[in-house]
């Protein structure tokens, strides 16, 4: 199984990807925005997609969208072919596309809206936190992408304040602060431990 950054050569899988997304939406009965093959191909050509292949067989896919002049990035369209589900492939694809997003847009906030509990768990493992829709991008082009979702009327009625999807956000600034604090706490503990050892050593010498 290969999980790689897609390019133009993978455009032959675009229709299969769109069909798999559409079929998943029907089976699950929940909101999944549909996409056209042309849109998927554009993502591949721009290096903004990840594809999983078992030999020449399509196994899974996910793509990147940038909004608000690159301030926000979404990992969208995560799908695994029925023949490869239940093998942990979605988690592997999600990890690769997330890392690719962080590499291409290091300062961008990475967000996701989903109705799937499995995707929420994957997001949580990567450091995403649940947020209100007001904390996500206000780029209307993104929200128009929800028009093909069966629950779009809910989004309209609430003026984009809520839907059946849960919004989740990874903020690199907050994550960096956490890393800095963790490193600081570790260094402080190390210094305190050293000081304590010196005191014990002096005490032993006096005795």
CSV table of N, CA and C in Angstrom, one decimal, residues 32-198:
chain,number,residue,atom,x,y,z
A,32,UNK,N,-22.3,14.7,3.3
A,32,UNK,CA,-21.0,14.7,2.6
A,32,UNK,C,-21.1,15.5,1.4
A,33,UNK,N,-20.3,16.6,1.2
A,33,UNK,CA,-20.4,17.4,0.0
A,33,UNK,C,-19.8,16.7,-1.1
A,34,UNK,N,-20.5,16.7,-2.2
A,34,UNK,CA,-20.0,16.0,-3.4
A,34,UNK,C,-19.1,16.9,-4.2
A,35,UNK,N,-18.2,16.3,-5.0
A,35,UNK,CA,-17.2,17.0,-5.8
A,35,UNK,C,-17.2,16.4,-7.2
A,36,UNK,N,-16.9,17.3,-8.2
A,36,UNK,CA,-16.8,16.8,-9.6
A,36,UNK,C,-15.3,16.4,-9.9
A,37,UNK,N,-15.2,15.5,-10.8
A,37,UNK,CA,-13.8,15.0,-11.2
A,37,UNK,C,-12.9,16.2,-11.5
A,38,UNK,N,-13.4,17.2,-12.2
A,38,UNK,CA,-12.5,18.3,-12.6
A,38,UNK,C,-11.9,19.0,-11.3
A,39,UNK,N,-12.7,19.1,-10.3
A,39,UNK,CA,-12.2,19.7,-9.1
A,39,UNK,C,-11.1,18.9,-8.4
A,40,UNK,N,-11.3,17.6,-8.4
A,40,UNK,CA,-10.4,16.6,-7.8
A,40,UNK,C,-9.0,16.7,-8.6
A,41,UNK,N,-9.2,16.7,-9.9
A,41,UNK,CA,-8.0,16.8,-10.8
A,41,UNK,C,-7.2,18.1,-10.5
A,42,UNK,N,-7.9,19.2,-10.3
A,42,UNK,CA,-7.2,20.4,-10.0
A,42,UNK,C,-6.3,20.3,-8.7
A,43,UNK,N,-6.9,19.6,-7.7
A,43,UNK,CA,-6.2,19.4,-6.5
A,43,UNK,C,-4.9,18.6,-6.7
A,44,UNK,N,-5.1,17.6,-7.5
A,44,UNK,CA,-3.9,16.7,-7.8
A,44,UNK,C,-2.8,17.5,-8.6
A,45,UNK,N,-3.2,18.3,-9.5
A,45,UNK,CA,-2.3,19.0,-10.3
A,45,UNK,C,-1.5,20.1,-9.5
A,46,UNK,N,-2.2,20.6,-8.5
A,46,UNK,CA,-1.6,21.6,-7.6
A,46,UNK,C,-0.8,21.0,-6.4
A,47,UNK,N,-0.7,19.7,-6.4
A,47,UNK,CA,0.0,19.0,-5.3
A,47,UNK,C,-0.7,19.1,-4.0
A,48,UNK,N,-2.1,19.3,-4.0
A,48,UNK,CA,-2.9,19.5,-2.8
A,48,UNK,C,-3.8,18.3,-2.5
A,49,UNK,N,-3.3,17.1,-2.8
A,49,UNK,CA,-4.1,15.9,-2.5
A,49,UNK,C,-3.2,14.7,-2.2
A,50,UNK,N,-3.7,13.8,-1.4
A,50,UNK,CA,-3.0,12.6,-1.0
A,50,UNK,C,-3.9,11.4,-1.5
A,51,UNK,N,-3.2,10.4,-2.1
A,51,UNK,CA,-3.9,9.3,-2.6
A,51,UNK,C,-3.3,8.0,-2.1
A,52,UNK,N,-4.1,7.0,-1.8
A,52,UNK,CA,-3.6,5.7,-1.4
A,52,UNK,C,-3.9,4.7,-2.5
A,53,UNK,N,-2.8,4.0,-2.9
A,53,UNK,CA,-3.0,3.0,-4.0
A,53,UNK,C,-2.4,1.6,-3.5
A,54,UNK,N,-3.2,0.6,-3.9
A,54,UNK,CA,-2.8,-0.8,-3.7
A,54,UNK,C,-2.4,-1.3,-5.1
A,55,UNK,N,-1.2,-1.2,-5.4
A,55,UNK,CA,-0.8,-1.5,-6.8
A,55,UNK,C,-1.4,-0.4,-7.7
A,56,UNK,N,-2.3,-0.8,-8.6
A,56,UNK,CA,-3.0,0.2,-9.4
A,56,UNK,C,-4.4,0.4,-9.0
A,57,UNK,N,-4.8,-0.2,-7.9
A,57,UNK,CA,-6.2,-0.1,-7.4
A,57,UNK,C,-6.3,1.1,-6.4
A,58,UNK,N,-7.3,1.9,-6.6
A,58,UNK,CA,-7.6,3.0,-5.7
A,58,UNK,C,-8.0,2.5,-4.4
A,59,UNK,N,-7.4,3.1,-3.3
A,59,UNK,CA,-7.8,2.7,-2.0
A,59,UNK,C,-8.3,3.8,-1.1
A,60,UNK,N,-7.8,5.0,-1.3
A,60,UNK,CA,-8.2,6.1,-0.4
A,60,UNK,C,-7.7,7.5,-0.9
A,61,UNK,N,-8.3,8.5,-0.4
A,61,UNK,CA,-8.0,9.9,-0.9
A,61,UNK,C,-8.4,10.9,0.1
A,62,UNK,N,-7.7,12.1,0.0
A,62,UNK,CA,-8.0,13.3,0.8
A,62,UNK,C,-7.3,14.5,0.1
A,63,UNK,N,-7.9,15.6,0.2
A,63,UNK,CA,-7.3,16.8,-0.4
A,63,UNK,C,-7.3,18.0,0.5
A,64,UNK,N,-6.5,19.0,0.1
A,64,UNK,CA,-6.2,20.2,0.9
A,64,UNK,C,-6.9,21.4,0.2
A,65,UNK,N,-7.6,22.2,1.0
A,65,UNK,CA,-8.1,23.5,0.5
A,65,UNK,C,-7.6,24.6,1.4
A,66,UNK,N,-7.2,25.7,0.7
A,66,UNK,CA,-6.7,26.9,1.5
A,66,UNK,C,-7.7,28.0,1.3
A,67,UNK,N,-7.9,28.7,2.5
A,67,UNK,CA,-8.9,29.8,2.5
A,67,UNK,C,-8.4,31.0,3.2
A,68,UNK,N,-9.0,32.1,3.0
A,68,UNK,CA,-8.6,33.4,3.7
A,68,UNK,C,-7.2,33.7,3.4
A,69,UNK,N,-6.8,33.6,2.1
A,69,UNK,CA,-5.4,33.9,1.7
A,69,UNK,C,-4.4,33.1,2.5
A,70,UNK,N,-4.7,31.8,2.7
A,70,UNK,CA,-3.8,30.9,3.3
A,70,UNK,C,-3.7,30.9,4.8
A,71,UNK,N,-4.7,31.7,5.4
A,71,UNK,CA,-4.7,31.7,6.9
A,71,UNK,C,-5.4,30.5,7.5
A,72,UNK,N,-6.2,29.9,6.6
A,72,UNK,CA,-6.9,28.6,7.1
A,72,UNK,C,-6.7,27.6,6.0
A,73,UNK,N,-6.6,26.3,6.5
A,73,UNK,CA,-6.5,25.2,5.6
A,73,UNK,C,-7.4,24.1,6.0
A,74,UNK,N,-8.1,23.5,5.1
A,74,UNK,CA,-9.0,22.4,5.4
A,74,UNK,C,-8.5,21.1,4.7
A,75,UNK,N,-8.6,20.0,5.5
A,75,UNK,CA,-8.3,18.7,4.9
A,75,UNK,C,-9.7,18.1,4.6
A,76,UNK,N,-10.1,18.0,3.4
A,76,UNK,CA,-11.4,17.6,3.0
A,76,UNK,C,-11.5,16.3,2.2
A,77,UNK,N,-12.7,15.8,2.0
A,77,UNK,CA,-12.9,14.7,1.1
A,77,UNK,C,-12.3,13.4,1.5
A,78,UNK,N,-12.0,13.2,2.8
A,78,UNK,CA,-11.3,11.9,3.2
A,78,UNK,C,-12.3,10.8,2.9
A,79,UNK,N,-11.8,9.8,2.1
A,79,UNK,CA,-12.6,8.7,1.7
A,79,UNK,C,-11.7,7.5,1.6
A,80,UNK,N,-12.2,6.3,2.0
A,80,UNK,CA,-11.5,5.0,1.8
A,80,UNK,C,-12.5,4.1,1.0
A,81,UNK,N,-11.9,3.5,0.0
A,81,UNK,CA,-12.7,2.6,-0.8
A,81,UNK,C,-13.3,1.4,0.1
A,82,UNK,N,-14.5,1.0,-0.1
A,82,UNK,CA,-15.1,-0.1,0.7
A,82,UNK,C,-14.2,-1.3,0.9
A,83,UNK,N,-13.5,-1.7,-0.2
A,83,UNK,CA,-12.6,-2.9,-0.1
A,83,UNK,C,-11.5,-2.7,0.9
A,84,UNK,N,-11.2,-1.5,1.3
A,84,UNK,CA,-10.0,-1.3,2.2
A,84,UNK,C,-10.4,-0.7,3.6
A,85,UNK,N,-11.7,-0.7,3.9
A,85,UNK,CA,-12.1,-0.1,5.2
A,85,UNK,C,-11.9,-1.1,6.3
A,86,UNK,N,-11.7,-0.6,7.5
A,86,UNK,CA,-11.5,-1.4,8.7
A,86,UNK,C,-10.1,-1.9,8.8
A,87,UNK,N,-9.2,-1.2,8.1
A,87,UNK,CA,-7.7,-1.6,8.2
A,87,UNK,C,-6.9,-0.4,8.7
A,88,UNK,N,-7.5,0.6,9.2
A,88,UNK,CA,-6.7,1.8,9.7
A,88,UNK,C,-6.2,2.7,8.6
A,89,UNK,N,-6.7,2.5,7.4
A,89,UNK,CA,-6.1,3.3,6.3
A,89,UNK,C,-6.5,4.8,6.4
A,90,UNK,N,-7.7,5.1,6.8
A,90,UNK,CA,-8.1,6.5,7.0
A,90,UNK,C,-7.2,7.2,7.9
A,91,UNK,N,-6.8,6.6,9.0
A,91,UNK,CA,-5.9,7.2,9.9
A,91,UNK,C,-4.6,7.5,9.3
A,92,UNK,N,-4.1,6.6,8.5
A,92,UNK,CA,-2.8,6.8,7.8
A,92,UNK,C,-2.9,7.9,6.8
A,93,UNK,N,-4.0,8.0,6.0
A,93,UNK,CA,-4.1,9.0,5.0
A,93,UNK,C,-4.3,10.4,5.7
A,94,UNK,N,-5.0,10.4,6.8
A,94,UNK,CA,-5.3,11.7,7.5
A,94,UNK,C,-3.9,12.2,8.1
A,95,UNK,N,-3.1,11.4,8.6
A,95,UNK,CA,-1.8,11.8,9.1
A,95,UNK,C,-0.9,12.4,8.0
A,96,UNK,N,-0.9,11.7,6.8
A,96,UNK,CA,-0.1,12.2,5.7
A,96,UNK,C,-0.6,13.5,5.2
A,97,UNK,N,-1.9,13.7,5.0
A,97,UNK,CA,-2.4,14.9,4.5
A,97,UNK,C,-2.3,16.1,5.5
A,98,UNK,N,-2.3,15.7,6.8
A,98,UNK,CA,-2.2,16.7,7.8
A,98,UNK,C,-0.7,17.2,7.8
A,99,UNK,N,0.2,16.3,7.7
A,99,UNK,CA,1.6,16.7,7.7
A,99,UNK,C,2.0,17.5,6.5
A,100,UNK,N,1.4,17.1,5.3
A,100,UNK,CA,1.6,17.8,4.1
A,100,UNK,C,1.0,19.2,4.2
A,101,UNK,N,-0.1,19.4,4.8
A,101,UNK,CA,-0.7,20.7,5.0
A,101,UNK,C,0.2,21.6,5.9
A,102,UNK,N,0.7,21.0,6.9
A,102,UNK,CA,1.6,21.8,7.8
A,102,UNK,C,2.9,22.2,7.1
A,103,UNK,N,3.3,21.3,6.2
A,103,UNK,CA,4.5,21.7,5.4
A,103,UNK,C,4.3,22.8,4.4
A,104,UNK,N,3.2,22.7,3.7
A,104,UNK,CA,2.8,23.7,2.7
A,104,UNK,C,2.4,25.0,3.3
A,105,UNK,N,1.6,24.9,4.4
A,105,UNK,CA,1.1,26.1,5.0
A,105,UNK,C,1.4,26.1,6.5
A,106,UNK,N,2.7,26.3,6.9
A,106,UNK,CA,3.1,26.1,8.3
A,106,UNK,C,2.4,27.1,9.3
A,107,UNK,N,2.0,28.2,8.9
A,107,UNK,CA,1.4,29.2,9.8
A,107,UNK,C,-0.2,29.1,9.8
A,108,UNK,N,-0.7,28.3,8.9
A,108,UNK,CA,-2.2,28.3,8.7
A,108,UNK,C,-2.9,27.5,9.8
A,109,UNK,N,-4.1,27.9,10.2
A,109,UNK,CA,-4.9,27.1,11.1
A,109,UNK,C,-5.6,26.0,10.3
A,110,UNK,N,-5.5,24.8,10.7
A,110,UNK,CA,-6.0,23.6,10.0
A,110,UNK,C,-7.4,23.3,10.6
A,111,UNK,N,-8.4,23.2,9.8
A,111,UNK,CA,-9.7,23.0,10.3
A,111,UNK,C,-10.5,21.9,9.6
A,112,UNK,N,-11.5,21.4,10.2
A,112,UNK,CA,-12.3,20.3,9.6
A,112,UNK,C,-13.7,20.4,10.1
A,113,UNK,N,-14.7,20.2,9.2
A,113,UNK,CA,-16.1,20.1,9.7
A,113,UNK,C,-16.6,18.7,9.2
A,114,UNK,N,-17.1,17.9,10.2
A,114,UNK,CA,-17.5,16.6,9.9
A,114,UNK,C,-18.7,16.1,10.7
A,115,UNK,N,-19.4,15.1,10.2
A,115,UNK,CA,-20.4,14.5,11.0
A,115,UNK,C,-20.0,13.1,11.5
A,116,UNK,N,-18.8,12.7,11.1
A,116,UNK,CA,-18.3,11.3,11.4
A,116,UNK,C,-17.5,11.3,12.7
A,117,UNK,N,-17.9,10.4,13.6
A,117,UNK,CA,-17.2,10.2,14.8
A,117,UNK,C,-15.8,9.7,14.6
A,118,UNK,N,-15.6,8.9,13.6
A,118,UNK,CA,-14.3,8.3,13.4
A,118,UNK,C,-13.3,9.5,13.0
A,119,UNK,N,-13.8,10.4,12.1
A,119,UNK,CA,-13.0,11.5,11.7
A,119,UNK,C,-12.7,12.4,12.9
A,120,UNK,N,-13.7,12.6,13.7
A,120,UNK,CA,-13.5,13.5,14.9
A,120,UNK,C,-12.4,12.9,15.8
A,121,UNK,N,-12.4,11.6,15.9
A,121,UNK,CA,-11.3,10.9,16.7
A,121,UNK,C,-9.9,11.1,16.1
A,122,UNK,N,-9.9,10.9,14.7
A,122,UNK,CA,-8.6,11.1,14.0
A,122,UNK,C,-8.1,12.6,14.2
A,123,UNK,N,-9.0,13.5,14.1
A,123,UNK,CA,-8.7,14.9,14.3
A,123,UNK,C,-8.2,15.2,15.7
A,124,UNK,N,-8.9,14.7,16.7
A,124,UNK,CA,-8.5,14.8,18.1
A,124,UNK,C,-7.1,14.3,18.3
A,125,UNK,N,-6.8,13.2,17.7
A,125,UNK,CA,-5.4,12.6,17.9
A,125,UNK,C,-4.3,13.4,17.3
A,126,UNK,N,-4.7,14.2,16.3
A,126,UNK,CA,-3.7,15.1,15.7
A,126,UNK,C,-3.6,16.5,16.4
A,127,UNK,N,-4.4,16.7,17.4
A,127,UNK,CA,-4.3,18.0,18.1
A,127,UNK,C,-5.5,19.0,17.8
A,128,UNK,N,-6.5,18.6,17.0
A,128,UNK,CA,-7.6,19.4,16.7
A,128,UNK,C,-8.4,19.6,18.0
A,129,UNK,N,-9.1,20.7,18.1
A,129,UNK,CA,-10.1,21.0,19.2
A,129,UNK,C,-11.4,21.4,18.7
A,130,UNK,N,-12.5,20.9,19.3
A,130,UNK,CA,-13.9,21.3,18.8
A,130,UNK,C,-14.0,22.9,19.0
A,131,UNK,N,-14.6,23.5,18.0
A,131,UNK,CA,-14.8,25.0,18.0
A,131,UNK,C,-16.1,25.3,17.4
A,132,UNK,N,-16.6,26.5,17.6
A,132,UNK,CA,-17.8,27.0,17.0
A,132,UNK,C,-17.4,27.4,15.5
A,133,UNK,N,-18.5,27.5,14.7
A,133,UNK,CA,-18.2,27.8,13.3
A,133,UNK,C,-17.7,29.2,13.1
A,134,UNK,N,-17.9,30.1,14.1
A,134,UNK,CA,-17.4,31.5,14.0
A,134,UNK,C,-15.9,31.5,14.1
A,135,UNK,N,-15.3,30.5,14.6
A,135,UNK,CA,-13.8,30.4,14.8
A,135,UNK,C,-13.2,29.8,13.5
A,136,UNK,N,-14.0,29.4,12.6
A,136,UNK,CA,-13.5,28.9,11.3
A,136,UNK,C,-13.4,30.0,10.3
A,137,UNK,N,-13.0,29.7,9.1
A,137,UNK,CA,-12.8,30.7,8.0
A,137,UNK,C,-14.2,31.4,7.7
A,138,UNK,N,-14.1,32.7,7.4
A,138,UNK,CA,-15.3,33.4,6.9
A,138,UNK,C,-15.4,33.5,5.4
A,139,UNK,N,-14.5,32.8,4.8
A,139,UNK,CA,-14.4,32.8,3.3
A,139,UNK,C,-15.6,32.1,2.7
A,140,UNK,N,-16.5,32.9,2.1
A,140,UNK,CA,-17.8,32.3,1.6
A,140,UNK,C,-17.6,31.3,0.5
A,141,UNK,N,-16.5,31.3,-0.1
A,141,UNK,CA,-16.2,30.2,-1.1
A,141,UNK,C,-16.2,28.8,-0.5
A,142,UNK,N,-15.6,28.8,0.7
A,142,UNK,CA,-15.6,27.5,1.4
A,142,UNK,C,-17.0,27.1,1.8
A,143,UNK,N,-17.8,28.0,2.3
A,143,UNK,CA,-19.2,27.6,2.8
A,143,UNK,C,-20.1,27.3,1.6
A,144,UNK,N,-19.8,27.9,0.4
A,144,UNK,CA,-20.6,27.5,-0.8
A,144,UNK,C,-20.3,26.1,-1.2
A,145,UNK,N,-19.2,25.6,-0.8
A,145,UNK,CA,-18.8,24.2,-1.1
A,145,UNK,C,-19.7,23.2,-0.4
A,146,UNK,N,-20.5,23.7,0.6
A,146,UNK,CA,-21.4,22.8,1.3
A,146,UNK,C,-22.8,22.7,0.6
A,147,UNK,N,-23.0,23.4,-0.5
A,147,UNK,CA,-24.3,23.4,-1.2
A,147,UNK,C,-24.7,22.1,-1.7
A,148,UNK,N,-23.7,21.2,-2.0
A,148,UNK,CA,-24.1,19.8,-2.4
A,148,UNK,C,-24.4,18.9,-1.3
A,149,UNK,N,-24.3,19.4,-0.1
A,149,UNK,CA,-24.6,18.5,1.1
A,149,UNK,C,-26.1,18.5,1.4
A,150,UNK,N,-26.6,17.4,1.8
A,150,UNK,CA,-28.1,17.3,2.1
A,150,UNK,C,-28.5,18.2,3.2
A,151,UNK,N,-27.6,18.6,4.1
A,151,UNK,CA,-27.9,19.4,5.3
A,151,UNK,C,-27.7,20.9,5.1
A,152,UNK,N,-27.4,21.3,3.8
A,152,UNK,CA,-27.1,22.7,3.6
A,152,UNK,C,-28.2,23.7,4.0
A,153,UNK,N,-29.4,23.2,4.0
A,153,UNK,CA,-30.5,24.1,4.4
A,153,UNK,C,-30.4,24.5,5.9
A,154,UNK,N,-29.8,23.6,6.7
A,154,UNK,CA,-29.6,23.8,8.1
A,154,UNK,C,-28.6,25.0,8.3
A,155,UNK,N,-27.5,24.9,7.5
A,155,UNK,CA,-26.5,25.9,7.6
A,155,UNK,C,-27.0,27.3,7.2
A,156,UNK,N,-27.9,27.3,6.2
A,156,UNK,CA,-28.5,28.5,5.8
A,156,UNK,C,-29.4,29.1,6.8
A,157,UNK,N,-30.3,28.3,7.4
A,157,UNK,CA,-31.2,28.8,8.4
A,157,UNK,C,-30.5,29.3,9.6
A,158,UNK,N,-29.3,28.9,9.9
A,158,UNK,CA,-28.6,29.4,11.1
A,158,UNK,C,-27.6,30.4,10.8
A,159,UNK,N,-27.6,30.9,9.6
A,159,UNK,CA,-26.6,31.9,9.1
A,159,UNK,C,-25.2,31.5,9.4
A,160,UNK,N,-25.0,30.2,9.1
A,160,UNK,CA,-23.6,29.6,9.1
A,160,UNK,C,-23.1,29.5,10.6
A,161,UNK,N,-24.0,29.6,11.6
A,161,UNK,CA,-23.5,29.5,12.9
A,161,UNK,C,-23.4,28.1,13.4
A,162,UNK,N,-24.2,27.2,12.8
A,162,UNK,CA,-24.1,25.8,13.2
A,162,UNK,C,-24.8,24.9,12.1
A,163,UNK,N,-24.5,23.6,12.2
A,163,UNK,CA,-25.1,22.6,11.3
A,163,UNK,C,-25.0,21.3,12.0
A,164,UNK,N,-25.2,20.2,11.3
A,164,UNK,CA,-25.0,18.9,11.9
A,164,UNK,C,-23.6,18.5,12.0
A,165,UNK,N,-22.7,19.2,11.2
A,165,UNK,CA,-21.3,19.0,11.3
A,165,UNK,C,-20.7,19.6,12.6
A,166,UNK,N,-19.6,19.0,13.1
A,166,UNK,CA,-18.9,19.6,14.2
A,166,UNK,C,-17.6,20.2,13.6
A,167,UNK,N,-17.4,21.5,14.1
A,167,UNK,CA,-16.2,22.2,13.6
A,167,UNK,C,-15.0,21.8,14.5
A,168,UNK,N,-13.8,21.6,13.9
A,168,UNK,CA,-12.6,21.2,14.7
A,168,UNK,C,-11.5,22.0,14.1
A,169,UNK,N,-10.6,22.5,15.0
A,169,UNK,CA,-9.5,23.4,14.6
A,169,UNK,C,-8.2,23.0,15.2
A,170,UNK,N,-7.1,23.0,14.4
A,170,UNK,CA,-5.7,22.9,14.9
A,170,UNK,C,-5.1,24.3,14.7
A,171,UNK,N,-4.7,24.9,15.8
A,171,UNK,CA,-4.1,26.2,15.8
A,171,UNK,C,-2.6,26.0,16.1
A,172,UNK,N,-1.7,26.2,15.1
A,172,UNK,CA,-0.3,26.0,15.3
A,172,UNK,C,0.3,26.9,16.4
A,173,UNK,N,-0.2,28.1,16.5
A,173,UNK,CA,0.3,29.1,17.5
A,173,UNK,C,0.1,28.5,18.9
A,174,UNK,N,-1.1,28.0,19.2
A,174,UNK,CA,-1.5,27.4,20.5
A,174,UNK,C,-0.6,26.1,20.7
A,175,UNK,N,-0.5,25.3,19.7
A,175,UNK,CA,0.3,24.1,19.8
A,175,UNK,C,1.8,24.4,20.2
A,176,UNK,N,2.3,25.5,19.6
A,176,UNK,CA,3.7,25.9,19.8
A,176,UNK,C,3.8,26.4,21.2
A,177,UNK,N,2.8,27.2,21.7
A,177,UNK,CA,2.8,27.6,23.1
A,177,UNK,C,2.8,26.5,24.1
A,178,UNK,N,2.1,25.4,23.8
A,178,UNK,CA,2.0,24.2,24.6
A,178,UNK,C,3.4,23.5,24.6
A,179,UNK,N,4.0,23.5,23.5
A,179,UNK,CA,5.3,22.8,23.4
A,179,UNK,C,6.4,23.6,24.2
A,180,UNK,N,6.3,25.0,24.1
A,180,UNK,CA,7.2,25.9,24.8
A,180,UNK,C,7.0,25.7,26.3
A,181,UNK,N,5.7,25.7,26.7
A,181,UNK,CA,5.4,25.5,28.1
A,181,UNK,C,5.9,24.2,28.7
A,182,UNK,N,5.7,23.2,27.9
A,182,UNK,CA,6.1,21.8,28.3
A,182,UNK,C,7.6,21.7,28.4
A,183,UNK,N,8.3,22.4,27.5
A,183,UNK,CA,9.8,22.4,27.5
A,183,UNK,C,10.2,23.2,28.7
A,184,UNK,N,9.6,24.3,29.0
A,184,UNK,CA,9.9,25.2,30.1
A,184,UNK,C,9.7,24.4,31.4
A,185,UNK,N,8.6,23.8,31.5
A,185,UNK,CA,8.3,23.0,32.8
A,185,UNK,C,9.3,21.9,33.0
A,186,UNK,N,9.7,21.3,31.9
A,186,UNK,CA,10.7,20.2,32.0
A,186,UNK,C,12.0,20.8,32.4
A,187,UNK,N,12.4,21.9,31.9
A,187,UNK,CA,13.7,22.5,32.2
A,187,UNK,C,13.7,23.0,33.7
A,188,UNK,N,12.6,23.6,34.1
A,188,UNK,CA,12.4,24.0,35.5
A,188,UNK,C,12.6,22.8,36.5
A,189,UNK,N,11.9,21.7,36.1
A,189,UNK,CA,11.9,20.5,37.0
A,189,UNK,C,13.4,20.0,37.0
A,190,UNK,N,14.1,20.1,35.9
A,190,UNK,CA,15.4,19.6,35.9
A,190,UNK,C,16.3,20.4,36.7
A,191,UNK,N,16.2,21.7,36.7
A,191,UNK,CA,17.0,22.6,37.5
A,191,UNK,C,16.7,22.4,39.0
A,192,UNK,N,15.4,22.3,39.4
A,192,UNK,CA,15.0,22.0,40.7
A,192,UNK,C,15.6,20.7,41.3
A,193,UNK,N,15.6,19.7,40.4
A,193,UNK,CA,16.1,18.4,40.7
A,193,UNK,C,17.7,18.5,41.0
A,194,UNK,N,18.3,19.3,40.1
A,194,UNK,CA,19.8,19.5,40.3
A,194,UNK,C,20.1,20.2,41.6
A,195,UNK,N,19.3,21.3,41.9
A,195,UNK,CA,19.5,22.1,43.1
A,195,UNK,C,19.3,21.2,44.3
A,196,UNK,N,18.3,20.4,44.3
A,196,UNK,CA,18.0,19.5,45.4
A,196,UNK,C,19.2,18.5,45.6
A,197,UNK,N,19.7,18.0,44.5
A,197,UNK,CA,20.8,17.0,44.6
A,197,UNK,C,22.1,17.7,45.2
A,198,UNK,N,22.3,18.9,44.8
A,198,UNK,CA,23.5,19.7,45.3
A,198,UNK,C,23.3,19.9,46.8
